[in-house]
Short mmCIF file of C-alpha atoms and ligand atoms in Angstrom, two decimals:
data_model
loop_
_atom_site.label_atom_id
_atom_site.label_comp_id
_atom_site.label_asym_id
_atom_site.label_seq_id
_atom_site.Cartn_x
_atom_site.Cartn_y
_atom_site.Cartn_z
CA MET J 1 11.87 9.86 22.79
CA SER J 2 11.25 12.03 25.53
CA SER J 3 8.01 13.84 26.30
CA GLN J 4 7.79 16.50 24.22
CA THR J 5 5.77 19.93 23.34
CA ILE J 6 4.10 19.51 20.26
CA LEU J 7 1.72 22.71 18.05
CA VAL J 8 -0.73 20.88 15.66
CA THR J 9 -2.69 23.30 13.32
CA GLY J 10 -6.00 21.93 12.03
CA ALA J 11 -5.81 19.31 15.05
CA ALA J 12 -9.69 19.65 14.70
CA GLY J 13 -9.49 17.99 11.05
CA PHE J 14 -9.68 14.35 9.78
CA LEU J 15 -5.90 14.14 9.84
CA GLY J 16 -4.88 16.52 12.81
CA SER J 17 -6.68 14.84 15.32
CA HIS J 18 -5.29 10.98 14.49
CA LEU J 19 -2.42 13.04 14.54
CA CYS J 20 -2.65 14.31 18.05
CA ASP J 21 -3.81 10.77 19.08
CA THR J 22 -0.78 9.33 18.20
CA LEU J 23 1.08 12.05 19.75
CA LEU J 24 -0.06 11.89 23.08
CA ASN J 25 -0.44 8.19 23.08
CA GLU J 26 3.09 8.63 22.66
CA GLY J 27 3.68 10.27 25.56
CA HIS J 28 3.59 13.76 24.62
CA LYS J 29 2.06 17.26 25.28
CA VAL J 30 -0.41 18.47 22.65
CA ILE J 31 -1.32 21.56 21.98
CA GLY J 32 -4.03 22.06 19.16
CA SER J 33 -5.26 24.71 17.14
CA ASP J 34 -8.12 25.13 14.85
CA ASN J 35 -10.43 28.03 13.83
CA PHE J 36 -13.73 25.25 12.84
CA ALA J 37 -13.58 26.86 9.60
CA THR J 38 -13.81 23.02 8.06
CA GLY J 39 -12.59 21.33 11.29
CA LYS J 40 -15.16 19.82 14.06
CA SER J 41 -15.04 19.74 17.47
CA THR J 42 -16.40 16.26 17.47
CA ASN J 43 -13.17 14.93 16.54
CA LEU J 44 -11.46 16.08 19.20
CA ALA J 45 -14.53 15.93 21.90
CA HIS J 46 -12.65 12.19 23.03
CA LEU J 47 -9.62 13.97 24.56
CA ALA J 48 -11.83 16.20 26.52
CA GLY J 49 -10.34 14.76 30.06
CA GLU J 50 -6.85 14.69 28.73
CA SER J 51 -4.80 16.66 30.70
CA ARG J 52 -1.36 16.51 28.11
CA PHE J 53 -3.77 17.78 25.51
CA SER J 54 -5.29 21.83 25.19
CA PHE J 55 -7.08 23.68 23.11
CA LEU J 56 -6.11 27.00 21.02
CA GLU J 57 -9.18 28.07 18.98
CA GLN J 58 -6.74 30.04 16.57
CA ASP J 59 -6.94 31.62 12.94
CA ILE J 60 -3.60 31.18 11.99
CA THR J 61 -3.45 33.87 9.75
CA ARG J 62 -2.94 35.22 12.88
CA ALA J 63 0.42 36.15 14.14
CA PHE J 64 0.11 34.02 17.78
CA ASP J 65 2.52 32.60 20.30
CA PRO J 66 1.10 29.66 21.79
CA GLY J 67 4.58 28.82 24.19
CA PRO J 68 7.62 27.40 24.24
CA VAL J 69 7.05 24.33 21.78
CA ASP J 70 9.46 21.45 20.49
CA TYR J 71 7.66 20.82 17.25
CA VAL J 72 4.91 21.98 14.76
CA PHE J 73 2.89 20.02 12.65
CA ASN J 74 1.12 22.38 10.33
CA PHE J 75 -2.17 20.66 9.25
CA ALA J 76 -4.49 23.70 9.08
CA SER J 77 -6.08 24.25 5.46
CA PRO J 78 -9.63 23.28 4.17
CA ALA J 79 -8.97 19.85 2.63
CA SER J 80 -11.38 18.52 0.31
CA PRO J 81 -12.48 20.08 -3.42
CA VAL J 82 -15.94 21.02 -2.03
CA ASP J 83 -14.32 23.31 0.87
CA TYR J 84 -11.71 24.85 -0.51
CA HIS J 85 -13.86 25.71 -3.15
CA ARG J 86 -16.32 27.41 -1.06
CA LEU J 87 -13.47 28.47 0.72
CA GLY J 88 -10.87 29.53 -1.82
CA ILE J 89 -9.35 33.05 -0.54
CA GLN J 90 -8.93 31.71 3.36
CA THR J 91 -7.20 28.50 1.45
CA LEU J 92 -4.69 30.88 0.02
CA GLU J 93 -4.31 32.76 2.52
CA VAL J 94 -4.28 30.25 5.12
CA GLY J 95 -1.04 28.36 3.26
CA SER J 96 0.65 31.36 2.47
CA ILE J 97 0.24 33.68 5.61
CA GLY J 98 -0.80 31.04 7.33
CA THR J 99 2.27 28.77 7.01
CA GLN J 100 4.65 31.68 7.53
CA ASN J 101 3.14 32.07 10.89
CA THR J 102 3.82 29.02 12.10
CA LEU J 103 7.29 28.95 10.51
CA GLU J 104 8.13 31.48 12.76
CA ILE J 105 6.73 30.13 15.43
CA ALA J 106 9.32 27.12 15.04
CA LYS J 107 11.90 29.55 14.05
CA LYS J 108 11.72 31.00 17.65
CA TYR J 109 11.66 28.13 19.82
CA ASN J 110 13.99 26.01 17.40
CA ALA J 111 11.34 23.77 17.25
CA GLY J 112 10.90 20.52 14.59
CA TYR J 113 8.36 21.62 11.96
CA LEU J 114 6.82 19.45 9.36
CA HIS J 115 4.14 21.09 7.12
CA ALA J 116 1.32 18.46 4.87
CA SER J 117 1.19 19.23 1.78
CA THR J 118 -0.54 17.24 -0.84
CA SER J 119 -0.52 15.56 -4.36
CA GLU J 120 -2.12 17.87 -5.25
CA CYS J 121 1.38 19.71 -6.21
CA TYR J 122 1.83 17.31 -9.06
CA GLY J 123 -1.30 18.79 -10.56
CA ASP J 124 -2.86 16.44 -13.38
CA PRO J 125 0.44 14.14 -13.45
CA GLU J 126 1.74 13.95 -17.25
CA VAL J 127 4.32 11.95 -15.17
CA HIS J 128 2.87 8.50 -13.39
CA PRO J 129 3.68 7.02 -10.99
CA GLN J 130 4.36 10.49 -9.16
CA VAL J 131 7.66 11.03 -7.95
CA GLU J 132 8.81 13.80 -5.91
CA SER J 133 11.19 15.41 -8.22
CA TYR J 134 8.37 15.82 -10.97
CA TRP J 135 7.44 19.61 -11.02
CA GLY J 136 3.33 19.07 -11.29
CA ASN J 137 0.98 19.98 -14.22
CA VAL J 138 -1.05 22.70 -12.16
CA ASN J 139 -3.26 25.17 -13.87
CA PRO J 140 -2.75 28.25 -11.58
CA VAL J 141 -6.19 30.06 -12.67
CA GLY J 142 -8.17 26.79 -12.58
CA PRO J 143 -10.97 26.34 -10.00
CA ARG J 144 -8.68 23.50 -7.80
CA SER J 145 -5.50 26.56 -8.16
CA VAL J 146 -6.55 28.45 -4.69
CA TYR J 147 -5.52 24.31 -3.14
CA ASP J 148 -2.89 23.48 -5.80
CA GLU J 149 -0.67 27.18 -5.71
CA ALA J 150 -1.15 27.53 -1.91
CA LYS J 151 0.19 24.32 -1.01
CA ARG J 152 3.22 25.04 -3.37
CA PHE J 153 3.68 28.24 -2.14
CA SER J 154 3.76 26.30 1.43
CA GLU J 155 6.20 23.87 0.23
CA ALA J 156 8.33 27.29 -1.07
CA MET J 157 8.06 29.11 1.98
CA VAL J 158 9.40 26.09 4.48
CA THR J 159 11.87 25.37 2.36
CA ALA J 160 13.21 29.07 2.75
CA TYR J 161 12.73 28.76 6.36
CA HIS J 162 15.14 25.55 6.18
CA ARG J 163 17.82 27.59 4.13
CA TYR J 164 17.87 30.99 4.99
CA HIS J 165 16.73 30.47 8.76
CA GLY J 166 18.25 26.87 9.01
CA VAL J 167 14.81 25.18 11.11
CA ASN J 168 14.56 21.42 10.91
CA THR J 169 11.49 21.49 8.82
CA HIS J 170 9.78 18.40 6.71
CA LEU J 171 7.38 18.17 3.78
CA VAL J 172 5.28 15.33 3.38
CA ARG J 173 3.35 15.18 0.48
CA ILE J 174 0.11 13.55 1.26
CA PHE J 175 -2.35 11.14 -1.63
CA ASN J 176 -5.94 10.46 -1.13
CA THR J 177 -6.52 9.45 2.61
CA TYR J 178 -9.17 7.82 4.37
CA GLY J 179 -10.40 6.32 7.49
CA PRO J 180 -13.24 7.21 10.43
CA ARG J 181 -13.59 11.45 10.57
CA LEU J 182 -13.90 11.86 7.63
CA ALA J 183 -15.90 14.80 7.20
CA PHE J 184 -19.24 13.26 6.13
CA ASN J 185 -19.69 16.10 3.62
CA ASP J 186 -17.22 17.43 2.23
CA GLY J 187 -18.01 15.54 -0.98
CA ARG J 188 -14.92 13.41 -0.84
CA VAL J 189 -15.30 9.93 -2.99
CA ILE J 190 -14.65 7.30 -0.17
CA SER J 191 -17.30 9.46 1.79
CA ASN J 192 -20.06 9.84 -0.27
CA PHE J 193 -19.69 6.73 -2.25
CA MET J 194 -19.44 5.02 1.85
CA ILE J 195 -22.88 7.19 2.90
CA GLN J 196 -24.51 6.72 -0.17
CA ALA J 197 -23.67 2.67 -0.07
CA LEU J 198 -25.63 2.54 3.50
CA ARG J 199 -28.53 4.86 2.73
CA GLY J 200 -29.07 2.82 -0.69
CA GLU J 201 -28.94 6.16 -2.86
CA PRO J 202 -27.31 6.23 -5.93
CA ILE J 203 -24.14 6.21 -6.09
CA THR J 204 -22.52 9.11 -8.47
CA ILE J 205 -19.75 8.23 -9.97
CA TYR J 206 -18.09 11.80 -11.96
CA GLY J 207 -17.03 11.51 -15.33
CA ASP J 208 -17.20 7.94 -16.69
CA GLY J 209 -15.01 6.86 -13.28
CA SER J 210 -11.76 5.30 -15.52
CA GLN J 211 -9.85 8.38 -13.93
CA THR J 212 -7.73 6.91 -11.28
CA ARG J 213 -6.86 7.69 -7.05
CA SER J 214 -4.87 5.71 -4.72
CA PHE J 215 -6.15 5.28 -0.90
CA CYS J 216 -3.98 5.38 1.90
CA TYR J 217 -5.89 4.36 4.90
CA VAL J 218 -5.65 7.28 8.15
CA SER J 219 -3.67 5.14 10.05
CA ASP J 220 -1.00 3.91 7.88
CA LEU J 221 -0.47 7.97 7.21
CA ILE J 222 -0.29 8.86 9.83
CA ASP J 223 2.78 6.49 11.20
CA GLY J 224 4.46 7.30 7.84
CA ILE J 225 4.03 11.29 8.83
CA VAL J 226 5.39 10.47 12.18
CA ARG J 227 7.98 8.59 10.88
CA LEU J 228 9.09 11.70 8.67
CA SER J 229 8.92 13.87 11.52
CA ARG J 230 11.60 12.62 13.23
CA SER J 231 13.74 12.18 10.23
CA GLU J 232 16.79 14.00 8.89
CA GLU J 233 15.26 14.94 5.42
CA HIS J 234 13.92 18.13 4.32
CA LEU J 235 12.52 17.33 0.56
CA PRO J 236 9.57 16.27 0.16
CA VAL J 237 8.86 12.72 1.00
CA ASN J 238 5.42 11.31 -0.47
CA ILE J 239 3.02 8.99 2.21
CA GLY J 240 0.02 7.22 0.43
CA ASN J 241 -0.53 3.68 -0.96
CA PRO J 242 0.28 2.73 -4.04
CA ILE J 243 -2.14 0.70 -5.04
CA GLU J 244 -4.43 2.87 -7.85
CA TRP J 245 -8.31 2.01 -8.42
CA THR J 246 -10.32 4.12 -10.80
CA ILE J 247 -13.31 5.53 -9.44
CA LEU J 248 -15.16 2.47 -10.78
CA GLU J 249 -13.39 -0.30 -9.19
CA CYS J 250 -13.61 2.25 -5.79
CA ALA J 251 -17.57 2.24 -6.22
CA ASN J 252 -17.88 -1.57 -6.57
CA GLU J 253 -15.13 -1.83 -3.63
CA VAL J 254 -17.47 0.54 -1.80
CA LEU J 255 -21.04 -1.44 -2.82
CA SER J 256 -19.38 -5.15 -1.62
CA VAL J 257 -18.17 -3.76 1.62
CA THR J 258 -21.65 -2.00 2.90
CA GLY J 259 -23.68 -5.22 0.95
CA SER J 260 -25.59 -2.46 -0.72
CA LYS J 261 -27.90 -2.54 -3.86
CA SER J 262 -27.78 1.23 -4.74
CA GLU J 263 -26.97 1.80 -8.29
CA ILE J 264 -24.23 3.25 -9.96
CA VAL J 265 -25.47 7.08 -11.80
CA ARG J 266 -23.02 9.49 -13.80
CA LYS J 267 -22.60 13.08 -13.54
CA PRO J 268 -20.69 15.02 -15.21
CA LEU J 269 -16.54 15.33 -14.72
CA PRO J 270 -15.38 18.34 -12.97
CA GLN J 271 -13.26 20.89 -14.67
CA ASP J 272 -9.60 20.28 -14.14
CA ASP J 273 -10.10 17.31 -11.97
CA PRO J 274 -6.87 14.93 -12.68
CA THR J 275 -7.10 11.76 -14.68
CA ARG J 276 -5.17 9.86 -12.50
CA ARG J 277 -2.85 9.54 -9.25
CA ARG J 278 -0.68 7.19 -7.93
CA PRO J 279 2.92 8.08 -5.45
CA ASP J 280 5.99 6.58 -6.20
CA ILE J 281 6.96 5.67 -2.55
CA THR J 282 10.72 4.41 -2.77
CA ARG J 283 11.57 7.45 -0.82
CA ALA J 284 9.51 6.41 2.56
CA LYS J 285 10.28 3.18 1.45
CA THR J 286 14.39 4.01 1.18
CA LEU J 287 14.16 7.31 4.17
CA LEU J 288 11.87 5.69 6.56
CA GLY J 289 11.34 2.62 6.13
CA TRP J 290 8.13 2.64 5.79
CA GLU J 291 5.18 1.54 3.70
CA PRO J 292 1.31 1.12 4.00
CA LYS J 293 0.16 -1.95 5.38
CA VAL J 294 -3.71 -1.99 5.37
CA PRO J 295 -5.30 -2.64 2.12
CA LEU J 296 -8.74 -1.03 0.69
CA ARG J 297 -11.06 -3.50 1.84
CA GLU J 298 -9.86 -4.12 5.15
CA GLY J 299 -9.65 -0.33 5.75
CA LEU J 300 -13.50 0.27 4.41
CA GLU J 301 -14.01 -2.52 6.67
CA ARG J 302 -12.88 -0.44 9.86
CA SER J 303 -14.13 2.07 8.68
CA LEU J 304 -17.42 1.36 8.42
CA THR J 305 -18.88 1.74 11.95
CA TYR J 306 -18.14 5.23 11.56
CA PHE J 307 -19.67 5.88 8.25
CA GLN J 308 -22.76 4.16 9.66
CA SER J 309 -23.43 6.87 12.42
CA SER J 310 -23.81 9.35 9.66
CA ASN J 311 -27.86 8.01 9.32
CA GLY J 312 -27.74 9.92 12.90
N1 UDP G 401 -16.05 11.17 -7.49
C1 UDP G 401 -16.71 10.64 -7.67
N2 UDP G 401 -18.26 10.92 -7.10
C2 UDP G 401 -18.19 11.85 -6.11
C3 UDP G 401 -17.09 12.57 -5.42
C4 UDP G 401 -16.02 12.56 -6.33
O1 UDP G 401 -16.85 9.76 -8.75
O2 UDP G 401 -18.76 11.63 -5.47
C5 UDP G 401 -14.29 11.53 -8.31
C6 UDP G 401 -13.40 12.68 -8.05
O3 UDP G 401 -14.02 13.25 -9.21
C7 UDP G 401 -12.56 12.51 -8.63
C8 UDP G 401 -12.67 11.46 -7.49
O4 UDP G 401 -13.24 10.71 -7.26
O5 UDP G 401 -11.81 12.11 -10.02
C9 UDP G 401 -11.73 11.85 -5.91
O6 UDP G 401 -11.87 13.15 -5.54
P1 UDP G 401 -11.68 13.58 -4.40
O7 UDP G 401 -13.19 14.86 -3.97
O8 UDP G 401 -12.68 12.92 -3.49
O9 UDP G 401 -10.32 14.27 -3.99
P2 UDP G 401 -9.40 14.59 -4.87
O10 UDP G 401 -8.31 13.39 -5.50
O11 UDP G 401 -9.71 14.57 -6.74
O12 UDP G 401 -9.02 15.84 -4.80
#
């Protein structure tokens, strides 16, 4: 593929920064934008000397023009429950006004467009595993609604720009993902457990630990997303690892990988915490020839050095 100019919003985030790395490695020119609401400049520090990378400090809820681009990846949004609870209104704004502003850029420059959507569109799912044709079970006024409904609105807006304006759009529904650069302090299960285990602190299980999640290593996720961006598919595609773990099993895997003697303690289950989550990836397999390669144990091992650095 010839070299493109690509805008990545949310470039200083966990996924955005890995996406920038992959696109730069392929030889593209990348414009990364972020307003540092949750992103961190340290995630991009290694690109300081990279001439094909430029950075734009930008809140995407304000209209902006990065100049001609061939592709837009819209990854700007708070994404962890702790962050979107803290930044509720901003989360709704970035998933509505922000998404539209980035779609306008794609429309103006006739660029391709991929939006980072989420398994949270399924809410607390009654269909298991989750297929893309399932419309979801979302509480529109619960604590998670600021994120879930923003992402669902984004999907509607992205689809409308495809339907009404012919923009070449793509929607990825991302399931739980982990790896280096996952923020230390955003309360996610893998970062919490890894850091607690490495520090010898108690592992905090919310509820009885029987709720499930399916964890995808970051390199697998980015591979799936890049493939989707180059496909002809405009409807949502799940990208995630279909191997499902209870949170208790996940805690034991972390203890085993880290060799930690931390005890397990129970904390209250947050309201509307989905009881189970696992992607059906038939569409990703069929349409993109994609499936994840990295098992949880290997991914945790690959992330060890990074989480060890959280000790300073
Ligand atoms: N969780 C937990 N202990 C923690 C952090 C999270 O038991 O220290 C649970 C949380 O209640 C949820 C799951 O782990 O059931 C995944 O939480 P996370 O915040 O990573 O993301 P979510 O999938 O809920 O968006």
